C-alpha atoms as a printed R data frame, in Angstrom:
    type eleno elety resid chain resno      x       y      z
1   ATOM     1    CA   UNK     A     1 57.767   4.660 42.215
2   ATOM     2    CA   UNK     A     2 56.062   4.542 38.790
3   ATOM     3    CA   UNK     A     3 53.808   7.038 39.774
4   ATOM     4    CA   UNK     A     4 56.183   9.676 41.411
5   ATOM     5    CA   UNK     A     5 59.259   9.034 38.991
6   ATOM     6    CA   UNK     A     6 57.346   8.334 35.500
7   ATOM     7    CA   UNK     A     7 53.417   9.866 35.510
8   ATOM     8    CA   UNK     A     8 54.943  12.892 37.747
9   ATOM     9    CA   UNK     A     9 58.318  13.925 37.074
10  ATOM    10    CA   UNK     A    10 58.482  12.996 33.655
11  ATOM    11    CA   UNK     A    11 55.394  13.273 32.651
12  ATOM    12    CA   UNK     A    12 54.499  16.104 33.802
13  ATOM    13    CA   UNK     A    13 57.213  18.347 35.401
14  ATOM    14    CA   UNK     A    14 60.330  17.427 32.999
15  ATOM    15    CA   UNK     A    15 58.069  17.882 30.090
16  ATOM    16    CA   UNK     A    16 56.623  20.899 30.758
17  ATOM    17    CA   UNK     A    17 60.072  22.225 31.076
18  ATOM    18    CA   UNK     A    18 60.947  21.088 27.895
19  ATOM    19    CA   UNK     A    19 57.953  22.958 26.015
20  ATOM    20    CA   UNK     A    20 58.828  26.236 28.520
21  ATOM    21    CA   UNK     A    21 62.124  26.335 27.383
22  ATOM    22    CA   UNK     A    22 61.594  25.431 23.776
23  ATOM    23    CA   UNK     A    23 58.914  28.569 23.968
24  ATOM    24    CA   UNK     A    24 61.519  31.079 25.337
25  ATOM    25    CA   UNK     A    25 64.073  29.919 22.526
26  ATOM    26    CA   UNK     A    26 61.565  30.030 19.886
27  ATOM    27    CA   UNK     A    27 59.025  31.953 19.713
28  ATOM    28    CA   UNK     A    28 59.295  36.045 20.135
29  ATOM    29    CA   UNK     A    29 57.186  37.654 22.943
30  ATOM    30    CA   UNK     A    30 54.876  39.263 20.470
31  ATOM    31    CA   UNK     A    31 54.279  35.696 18.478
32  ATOM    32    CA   UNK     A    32 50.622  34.592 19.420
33  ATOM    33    CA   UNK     A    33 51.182  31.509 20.779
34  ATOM    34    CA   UNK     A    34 53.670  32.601 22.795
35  ATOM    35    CA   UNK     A    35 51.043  34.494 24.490
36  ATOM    36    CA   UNK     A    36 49.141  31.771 24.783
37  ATOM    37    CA   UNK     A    37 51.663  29.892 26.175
38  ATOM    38    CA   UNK     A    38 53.990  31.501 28.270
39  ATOM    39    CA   UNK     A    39 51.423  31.228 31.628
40  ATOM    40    CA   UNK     A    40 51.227  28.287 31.994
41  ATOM    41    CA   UNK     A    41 54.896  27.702 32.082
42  ATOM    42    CA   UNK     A    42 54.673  30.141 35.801
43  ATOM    43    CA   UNK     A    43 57.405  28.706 37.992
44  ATOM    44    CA   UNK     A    44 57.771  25.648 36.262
45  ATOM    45    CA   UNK     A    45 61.778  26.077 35.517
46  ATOM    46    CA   UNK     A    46 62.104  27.272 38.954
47  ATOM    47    CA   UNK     A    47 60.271  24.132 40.917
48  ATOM    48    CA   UNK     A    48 62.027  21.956 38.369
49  ATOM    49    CA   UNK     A    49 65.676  23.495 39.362
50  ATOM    50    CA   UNK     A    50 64.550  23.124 43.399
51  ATOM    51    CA   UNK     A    51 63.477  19.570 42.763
52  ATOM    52    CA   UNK     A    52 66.262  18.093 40.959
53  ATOM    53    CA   UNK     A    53 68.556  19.369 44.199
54  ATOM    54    CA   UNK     A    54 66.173  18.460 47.060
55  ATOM    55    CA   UNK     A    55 63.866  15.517 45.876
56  ATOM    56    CA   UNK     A    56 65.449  13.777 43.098
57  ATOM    57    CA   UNK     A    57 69.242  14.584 43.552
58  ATOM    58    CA   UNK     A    58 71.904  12.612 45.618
59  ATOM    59    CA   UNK     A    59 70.607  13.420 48.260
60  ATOM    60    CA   UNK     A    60 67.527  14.064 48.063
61  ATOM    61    CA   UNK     A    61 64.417  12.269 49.372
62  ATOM    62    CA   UNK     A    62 63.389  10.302 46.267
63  ATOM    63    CA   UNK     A    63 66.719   9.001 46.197
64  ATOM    64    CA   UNK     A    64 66.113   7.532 49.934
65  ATOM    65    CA   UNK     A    65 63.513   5.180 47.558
66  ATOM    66    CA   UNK     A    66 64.006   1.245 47.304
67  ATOM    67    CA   UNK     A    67 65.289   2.238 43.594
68  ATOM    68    CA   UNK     A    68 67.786   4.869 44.796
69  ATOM    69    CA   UNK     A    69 68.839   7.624 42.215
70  ATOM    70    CA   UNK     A    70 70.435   5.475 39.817
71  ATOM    71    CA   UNK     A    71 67.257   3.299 39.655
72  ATOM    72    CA   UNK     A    72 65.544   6.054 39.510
73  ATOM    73    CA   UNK     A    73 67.332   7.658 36.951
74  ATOM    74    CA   UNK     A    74 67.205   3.902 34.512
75  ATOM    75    CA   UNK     A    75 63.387   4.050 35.080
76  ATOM    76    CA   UNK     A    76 63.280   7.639 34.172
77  ATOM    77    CA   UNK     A    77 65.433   6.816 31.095
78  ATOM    78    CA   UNK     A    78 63.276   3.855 29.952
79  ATOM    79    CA   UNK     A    79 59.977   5.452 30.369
80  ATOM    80    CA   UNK     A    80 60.972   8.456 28.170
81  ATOM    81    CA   UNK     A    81 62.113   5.973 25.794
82  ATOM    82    CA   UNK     A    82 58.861   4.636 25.894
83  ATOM    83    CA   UNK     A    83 56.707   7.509 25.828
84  ATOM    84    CA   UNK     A    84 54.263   8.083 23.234
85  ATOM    85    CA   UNK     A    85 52.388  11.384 21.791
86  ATOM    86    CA   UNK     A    86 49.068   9.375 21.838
87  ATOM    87    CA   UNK     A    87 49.594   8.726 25.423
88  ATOM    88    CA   UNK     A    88 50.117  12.072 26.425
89  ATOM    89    CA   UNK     A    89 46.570  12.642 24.796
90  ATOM    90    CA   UNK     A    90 43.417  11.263 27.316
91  ATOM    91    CA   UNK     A    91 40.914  10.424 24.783
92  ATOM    92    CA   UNK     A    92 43.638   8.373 22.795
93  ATOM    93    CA   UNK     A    93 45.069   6.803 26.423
94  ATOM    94    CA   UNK     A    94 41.351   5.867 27.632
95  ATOM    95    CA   UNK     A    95 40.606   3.855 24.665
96  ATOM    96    CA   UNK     A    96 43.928   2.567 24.761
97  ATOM    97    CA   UNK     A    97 43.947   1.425 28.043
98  ATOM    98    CA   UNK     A    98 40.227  -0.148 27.639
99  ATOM    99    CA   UNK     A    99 38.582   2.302 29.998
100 ATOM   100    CA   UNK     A   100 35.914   3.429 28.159
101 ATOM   101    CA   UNK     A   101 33.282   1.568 30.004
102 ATOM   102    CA   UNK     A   102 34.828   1.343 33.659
103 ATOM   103    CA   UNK     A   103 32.136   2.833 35.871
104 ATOM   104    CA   UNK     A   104 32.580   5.480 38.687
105 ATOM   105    CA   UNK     A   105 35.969   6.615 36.510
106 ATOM   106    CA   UNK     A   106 36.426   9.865 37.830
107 ATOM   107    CA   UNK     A   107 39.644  10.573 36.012
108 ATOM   108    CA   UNK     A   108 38.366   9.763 33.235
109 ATOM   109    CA   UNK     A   109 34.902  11.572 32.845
110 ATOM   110    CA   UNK     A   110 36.212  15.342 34.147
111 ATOM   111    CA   UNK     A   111 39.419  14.773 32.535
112 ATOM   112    CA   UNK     A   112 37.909  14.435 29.132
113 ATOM   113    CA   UNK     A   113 35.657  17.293 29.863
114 ATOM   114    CA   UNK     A   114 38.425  19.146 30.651
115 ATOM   115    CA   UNK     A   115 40.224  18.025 27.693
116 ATOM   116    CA   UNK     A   116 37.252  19.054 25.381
117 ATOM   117    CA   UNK     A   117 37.060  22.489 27.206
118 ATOM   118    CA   UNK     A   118 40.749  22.837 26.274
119 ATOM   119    CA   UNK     A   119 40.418  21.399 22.938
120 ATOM   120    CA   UNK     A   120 37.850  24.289 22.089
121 ATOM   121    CA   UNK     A   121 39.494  26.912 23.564
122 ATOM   122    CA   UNK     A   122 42.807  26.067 21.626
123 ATOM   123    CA   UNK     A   123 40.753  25.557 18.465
124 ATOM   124    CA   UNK     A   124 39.511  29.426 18.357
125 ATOM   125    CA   UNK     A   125 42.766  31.077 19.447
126 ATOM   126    CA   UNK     A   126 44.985  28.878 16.822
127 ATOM   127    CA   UNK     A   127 42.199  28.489 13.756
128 ATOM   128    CA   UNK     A   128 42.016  32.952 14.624
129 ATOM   129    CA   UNK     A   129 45.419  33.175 13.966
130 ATOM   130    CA   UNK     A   130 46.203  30.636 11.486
131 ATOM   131    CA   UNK     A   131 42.972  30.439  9.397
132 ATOM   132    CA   UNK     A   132 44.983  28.226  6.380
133 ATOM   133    CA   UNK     A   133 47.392  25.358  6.541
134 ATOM   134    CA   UNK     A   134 50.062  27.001  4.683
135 ATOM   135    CA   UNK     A   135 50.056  30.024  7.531
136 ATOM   136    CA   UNK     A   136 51.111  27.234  9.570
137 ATOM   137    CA   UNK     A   137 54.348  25.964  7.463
138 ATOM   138    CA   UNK     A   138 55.616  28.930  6.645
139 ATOM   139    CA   UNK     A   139 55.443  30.387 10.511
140 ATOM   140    CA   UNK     A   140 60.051  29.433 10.657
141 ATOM   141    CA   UNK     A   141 59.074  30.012 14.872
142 ATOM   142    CA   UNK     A   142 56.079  27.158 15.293
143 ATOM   143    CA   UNK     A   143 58.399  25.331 12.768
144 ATOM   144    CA   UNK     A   144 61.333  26.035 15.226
145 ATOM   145    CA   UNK     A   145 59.656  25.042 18.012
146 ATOM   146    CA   UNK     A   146 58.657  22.181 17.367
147 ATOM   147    CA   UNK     A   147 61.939  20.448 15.689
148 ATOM   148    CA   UNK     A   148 63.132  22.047 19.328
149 ATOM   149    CA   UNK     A   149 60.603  19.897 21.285
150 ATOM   150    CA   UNK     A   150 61.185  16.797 18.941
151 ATOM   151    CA   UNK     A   151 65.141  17.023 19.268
152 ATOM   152    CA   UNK     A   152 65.926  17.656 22.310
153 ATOM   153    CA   UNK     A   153 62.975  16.767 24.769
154 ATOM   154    CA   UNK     A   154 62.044  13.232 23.170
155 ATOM   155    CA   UNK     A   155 65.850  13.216 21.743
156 ATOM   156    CA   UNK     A   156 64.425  12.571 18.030
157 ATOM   157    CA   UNK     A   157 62.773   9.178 18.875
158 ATOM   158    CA   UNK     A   158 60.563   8.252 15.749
159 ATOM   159    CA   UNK     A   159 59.066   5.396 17.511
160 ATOM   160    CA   UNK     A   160 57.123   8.725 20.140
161 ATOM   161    CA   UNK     A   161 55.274   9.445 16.905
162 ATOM   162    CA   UNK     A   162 55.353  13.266 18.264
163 ATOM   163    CA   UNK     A   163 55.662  15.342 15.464
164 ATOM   164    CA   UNK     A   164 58.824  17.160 14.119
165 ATOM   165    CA   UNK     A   165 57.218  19.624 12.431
166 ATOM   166    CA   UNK     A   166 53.670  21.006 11.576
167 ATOM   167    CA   UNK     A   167 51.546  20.726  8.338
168 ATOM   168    CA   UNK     A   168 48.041  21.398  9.088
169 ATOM   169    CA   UNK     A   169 46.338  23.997 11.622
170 ATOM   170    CA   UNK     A   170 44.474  20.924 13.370
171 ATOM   171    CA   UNK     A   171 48.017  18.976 14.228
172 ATOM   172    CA   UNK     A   172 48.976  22.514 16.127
173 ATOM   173    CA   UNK     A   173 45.308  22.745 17.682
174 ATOM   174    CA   UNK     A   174 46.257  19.158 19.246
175 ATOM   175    CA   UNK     A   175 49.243  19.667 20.181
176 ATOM   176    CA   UNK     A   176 48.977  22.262 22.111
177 ATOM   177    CA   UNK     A   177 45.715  20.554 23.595
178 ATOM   178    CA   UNK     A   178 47.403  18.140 24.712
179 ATOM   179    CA   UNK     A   179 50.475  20.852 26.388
180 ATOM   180    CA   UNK     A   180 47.817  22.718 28.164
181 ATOM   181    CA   UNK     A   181 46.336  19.677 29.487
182 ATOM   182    CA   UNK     A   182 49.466  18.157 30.845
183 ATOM   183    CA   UNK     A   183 50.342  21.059 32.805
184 ATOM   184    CA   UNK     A   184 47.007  21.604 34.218
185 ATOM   185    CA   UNK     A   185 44.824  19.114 34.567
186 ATOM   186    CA   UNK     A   186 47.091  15.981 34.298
187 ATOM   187    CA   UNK     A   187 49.510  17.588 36.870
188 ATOM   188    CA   UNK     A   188 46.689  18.475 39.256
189 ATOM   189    CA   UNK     A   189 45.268  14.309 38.838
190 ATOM   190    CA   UNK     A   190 48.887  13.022 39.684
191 ATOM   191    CA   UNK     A   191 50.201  16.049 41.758
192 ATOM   192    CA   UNK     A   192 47.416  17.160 44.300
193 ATOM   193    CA   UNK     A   193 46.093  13.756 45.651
194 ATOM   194    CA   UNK     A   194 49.907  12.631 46.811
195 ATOM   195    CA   UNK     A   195 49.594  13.689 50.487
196 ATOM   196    CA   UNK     A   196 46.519  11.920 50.523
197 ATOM   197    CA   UNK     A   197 47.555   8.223 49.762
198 ATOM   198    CA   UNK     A   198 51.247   8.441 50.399
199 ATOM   199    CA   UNK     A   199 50.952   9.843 54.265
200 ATOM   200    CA   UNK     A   200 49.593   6.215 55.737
201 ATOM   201    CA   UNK     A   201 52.843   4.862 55.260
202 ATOM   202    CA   UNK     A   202 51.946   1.613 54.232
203 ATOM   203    CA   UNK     A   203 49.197   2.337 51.851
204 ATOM   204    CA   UNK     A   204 51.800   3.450 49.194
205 ATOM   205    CA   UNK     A   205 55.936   3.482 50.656
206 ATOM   206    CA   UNK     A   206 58.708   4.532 48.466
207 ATOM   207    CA   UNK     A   207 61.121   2.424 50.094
208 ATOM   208    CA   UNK     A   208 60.758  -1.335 51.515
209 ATOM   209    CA   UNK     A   209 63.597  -2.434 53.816
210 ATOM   210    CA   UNK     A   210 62.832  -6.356 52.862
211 ATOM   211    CA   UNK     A   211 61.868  -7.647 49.321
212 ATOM   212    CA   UNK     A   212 58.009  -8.058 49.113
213 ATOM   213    CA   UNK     A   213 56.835 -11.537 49.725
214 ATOM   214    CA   UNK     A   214 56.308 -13.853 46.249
215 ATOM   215    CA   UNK     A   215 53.979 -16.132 47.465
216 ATOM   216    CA   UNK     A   216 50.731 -15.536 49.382
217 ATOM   217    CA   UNK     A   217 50.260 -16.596 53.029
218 ATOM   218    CA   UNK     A   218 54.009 -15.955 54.350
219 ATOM   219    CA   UNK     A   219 53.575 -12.119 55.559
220 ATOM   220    CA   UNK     A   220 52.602 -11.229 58.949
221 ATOM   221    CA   UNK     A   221 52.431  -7.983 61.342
222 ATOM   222    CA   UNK     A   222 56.148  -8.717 61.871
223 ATOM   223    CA   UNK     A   223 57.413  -9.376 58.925
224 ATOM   224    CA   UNK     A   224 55.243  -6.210 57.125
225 ATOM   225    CA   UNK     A   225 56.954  -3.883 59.911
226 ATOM   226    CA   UNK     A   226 60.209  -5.643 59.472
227 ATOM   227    CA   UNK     A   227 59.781  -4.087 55.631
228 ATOM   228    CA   UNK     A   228 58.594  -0.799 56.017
229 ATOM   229    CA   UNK     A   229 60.679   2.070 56.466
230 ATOM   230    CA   UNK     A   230 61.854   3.053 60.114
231 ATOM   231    CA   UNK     A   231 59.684   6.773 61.646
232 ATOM   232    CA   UNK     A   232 62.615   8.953 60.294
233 ATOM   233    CA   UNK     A   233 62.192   7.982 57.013
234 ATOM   234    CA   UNK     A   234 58.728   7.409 56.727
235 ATOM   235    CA   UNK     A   235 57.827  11.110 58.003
236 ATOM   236    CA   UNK     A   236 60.560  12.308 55.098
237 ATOM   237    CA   UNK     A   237 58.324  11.137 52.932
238 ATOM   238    CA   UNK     A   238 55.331  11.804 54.444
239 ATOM   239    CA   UNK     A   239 56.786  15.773 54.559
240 ATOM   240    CA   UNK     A   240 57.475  15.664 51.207
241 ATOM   241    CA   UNK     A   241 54.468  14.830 50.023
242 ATOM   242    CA   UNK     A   242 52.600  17.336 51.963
243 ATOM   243    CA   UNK     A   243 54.691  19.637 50.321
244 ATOM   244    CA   UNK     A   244 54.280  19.417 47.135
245 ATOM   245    CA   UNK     A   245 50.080  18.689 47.649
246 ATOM   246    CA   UNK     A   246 50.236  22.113 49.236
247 ATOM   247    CA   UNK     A   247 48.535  24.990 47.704
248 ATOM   248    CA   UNK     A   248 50.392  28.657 48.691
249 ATOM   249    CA   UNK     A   249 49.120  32.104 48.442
250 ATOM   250    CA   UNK     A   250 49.818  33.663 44.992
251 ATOM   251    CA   UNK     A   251 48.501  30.400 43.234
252 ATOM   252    CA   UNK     A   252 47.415  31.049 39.731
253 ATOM   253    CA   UNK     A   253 44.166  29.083 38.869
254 ATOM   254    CA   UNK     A   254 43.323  27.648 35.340
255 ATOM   255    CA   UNK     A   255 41.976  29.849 32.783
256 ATOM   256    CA   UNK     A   256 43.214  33.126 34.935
257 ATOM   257    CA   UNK     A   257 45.208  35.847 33.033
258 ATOM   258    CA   UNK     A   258 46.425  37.958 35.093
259 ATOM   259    CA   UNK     A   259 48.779  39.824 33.082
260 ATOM   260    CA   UNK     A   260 46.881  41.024 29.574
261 ATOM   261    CA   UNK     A   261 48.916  39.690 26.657
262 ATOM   262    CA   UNK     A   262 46.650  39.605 24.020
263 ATOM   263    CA   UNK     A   263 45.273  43.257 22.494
264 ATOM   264    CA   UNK     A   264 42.872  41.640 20.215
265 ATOM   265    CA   UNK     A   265 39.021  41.857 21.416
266 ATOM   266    CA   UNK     A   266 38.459  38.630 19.336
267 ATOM   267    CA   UNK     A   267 40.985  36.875 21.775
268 ATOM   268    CA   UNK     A   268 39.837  37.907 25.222
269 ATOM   269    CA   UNK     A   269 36.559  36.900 24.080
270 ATOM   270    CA   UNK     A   270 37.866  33.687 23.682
271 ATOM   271    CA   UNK     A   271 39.688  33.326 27.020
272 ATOM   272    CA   UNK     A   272 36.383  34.878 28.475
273 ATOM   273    CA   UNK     A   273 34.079  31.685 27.091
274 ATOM   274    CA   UNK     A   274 36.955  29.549 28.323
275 ATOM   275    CA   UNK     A   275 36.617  30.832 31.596
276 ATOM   276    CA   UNK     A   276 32.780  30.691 31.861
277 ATOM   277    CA   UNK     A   277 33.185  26.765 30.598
278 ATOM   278    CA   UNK     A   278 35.831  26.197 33.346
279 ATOM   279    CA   UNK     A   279 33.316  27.759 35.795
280 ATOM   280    CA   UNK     A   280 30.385  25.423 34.643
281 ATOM   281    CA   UNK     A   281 32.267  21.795 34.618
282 ATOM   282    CA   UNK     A   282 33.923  23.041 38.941
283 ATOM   283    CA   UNK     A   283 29.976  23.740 39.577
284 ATOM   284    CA   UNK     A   284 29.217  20.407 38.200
285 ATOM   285    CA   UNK     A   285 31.962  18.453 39.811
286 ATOM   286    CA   UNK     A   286 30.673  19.844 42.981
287 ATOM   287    CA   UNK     A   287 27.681  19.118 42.431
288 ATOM   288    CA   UNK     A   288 28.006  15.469 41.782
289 ATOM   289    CA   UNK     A   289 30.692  15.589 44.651
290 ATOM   290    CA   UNK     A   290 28.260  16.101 46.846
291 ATOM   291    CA   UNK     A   291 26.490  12.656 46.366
292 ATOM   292    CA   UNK     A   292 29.832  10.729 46.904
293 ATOM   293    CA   UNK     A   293 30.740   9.224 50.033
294 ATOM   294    CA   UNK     A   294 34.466  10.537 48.787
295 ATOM   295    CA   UNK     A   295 35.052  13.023 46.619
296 ATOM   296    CA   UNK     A   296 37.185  12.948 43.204
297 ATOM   297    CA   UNK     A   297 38.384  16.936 43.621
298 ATOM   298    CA   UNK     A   298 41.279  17.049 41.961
299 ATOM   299    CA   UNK     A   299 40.120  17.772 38.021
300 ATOM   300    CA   UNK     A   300 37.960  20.391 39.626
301 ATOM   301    CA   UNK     A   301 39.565  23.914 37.788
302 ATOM   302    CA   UNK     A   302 39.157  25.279 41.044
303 ATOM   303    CA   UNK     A   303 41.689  23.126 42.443
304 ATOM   304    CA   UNK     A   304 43.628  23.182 39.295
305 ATOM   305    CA   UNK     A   305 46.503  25.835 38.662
306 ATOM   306    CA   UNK     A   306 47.987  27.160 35.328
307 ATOM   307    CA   UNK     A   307 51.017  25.675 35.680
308 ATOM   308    CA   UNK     A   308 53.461  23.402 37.028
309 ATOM   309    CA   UNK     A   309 54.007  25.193 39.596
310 ATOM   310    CA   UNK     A   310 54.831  23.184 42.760
């Protein structure tokens, strides 16, 4: 339930609302990094609004878990509290967590080359715009947005260390890193790859009918079947999570634009090198896919959307 409750929904999907909605309050549609923004908050509010009702609500199939939805809600609540800005950001979770050295870490090695890819990108469009510190204090909207983001998504917690406001161009440049990140890439590593562990039903079940054994040697075929879920559950789940690992047909893929926002020749330049950088690291995932009995796919950008979108 960690994984679906915490590194998902509120990692991922709760906060990207937060940072969609603090955008539409905050910024004006002409304000560059609203622009930058605004696509990769595509459907986000509206999967958010379907998920509270038919996954996580009452009644909805999360809430058929072992934790229920008022243990689900507590963990939720306790996570947030816990949440940091450093752990938001891979290169400062990795070391962190003492993964630096853990071979065959496929996570790890495309997500921080997707994180760098990012990190550039973000570096020309905001250092373009804002070329001095003091462009960034005096913008009231990025000043705006941010208390926004502070206040009400991590409800003013000091102890987060996110910032409540911005002094320097290079605390906006990783900030917004670490947005685009989260609702690309770290959404695609927790999102896409449910359907894949969570259909075997006892490889990964949200819901035990008997508490797990505490000391070794006491479980056998009866007792494990005696814990799992009955069918009817256990293909609720399973349906669920086919769901939302399913790609549909008007899927917006990392680093495309459909929709022109920026006028500026410098800027689509920029999203143009981004593109051609995405392109490179999918050919080389692929490539070294290709000599792995099973494949790590899902930090590929082509198997990575622009939003949160299911």
């Amino acid at each position: 339930m960690d994984h679906q409750a915490v590194e998902h929904l509120v990692k991922t999907h709760f906060l990207a609302e937060v940072y969609a909605v603090a955008t539409l309050r905050s910024f004006s549609a002409i304000h560059p990094l609203y622009k930058l923004l605004f696509p990769h908050f595509r459907y986000t509010l509206h999967i958010n609004t379907g998920g509270r009702r038919n996954l996580f609500g009452p009644e909805g199939a999360l809430s058929k878990s072992s934790l229920g939805y008022e243990g689900l809600t507590e963990l939720m609540r306790r996570a947030l509290s816990e949440t940091t800005y450093s752990s938001l950001c891979l290169p400062e979770n990795i070391i962190a967590r003492g993964l630096e050295s853990v071979p065959n870490f496929y996570y790890r090695d495309d997500g921080l080359n997707l994180w760098n890819i990012v990190n550039s990108f973000v570096k020309a469009v905001v250092g373009y715009y804002y070329p001095s510190d003091s462009e960034v204090r005096k913008d009231t909207e990025l000043q705006e947005w941010i208390c926004e983001i502070f206040t009400h998504g991590f409800l003013g917690n000091t102890a987060s260390e996110f910032p409540a406001s911005f002094d320097t161009v290079e605390e906006v440049i990783k900030f917004i890193t670490m947005l685009i990140f989260t609702v690309t890439g770290q959404h695609a590593a927790v999102n896409n790859g449910q359907f894949d562990y969570y259909s075997w039903g006892p490889n990964e079940s949200l819901l035990l009918i008997k508490p797990p054994p505490t000391t070794k040697g006491q479980s056998s075929m009866k007792t494990i079947l005696e814990t799992l879920p009955d069918v009817g559950d256990t293909v609720s789940f399973a349906a669920m999570v086919w769901l939302l690992s399913a790609k549909y047909t008007d899927e917006v893929l990392m680093g495309e634009y459909p929709d022109e926002r920026f006028q500026e020749p410098a800027a689509k330049q920029m999203m143009k090198k981004f593109q051609a950088e995405l392109s490179d690291l999918s050919e080389a995932i692929s490539t070294r896919n290709l000599q792995l009995e099973i494949p790590y796919t899902y930090l590929n950008p082509t198997e990575i959307e622009n939003s949160v979108a299911i």
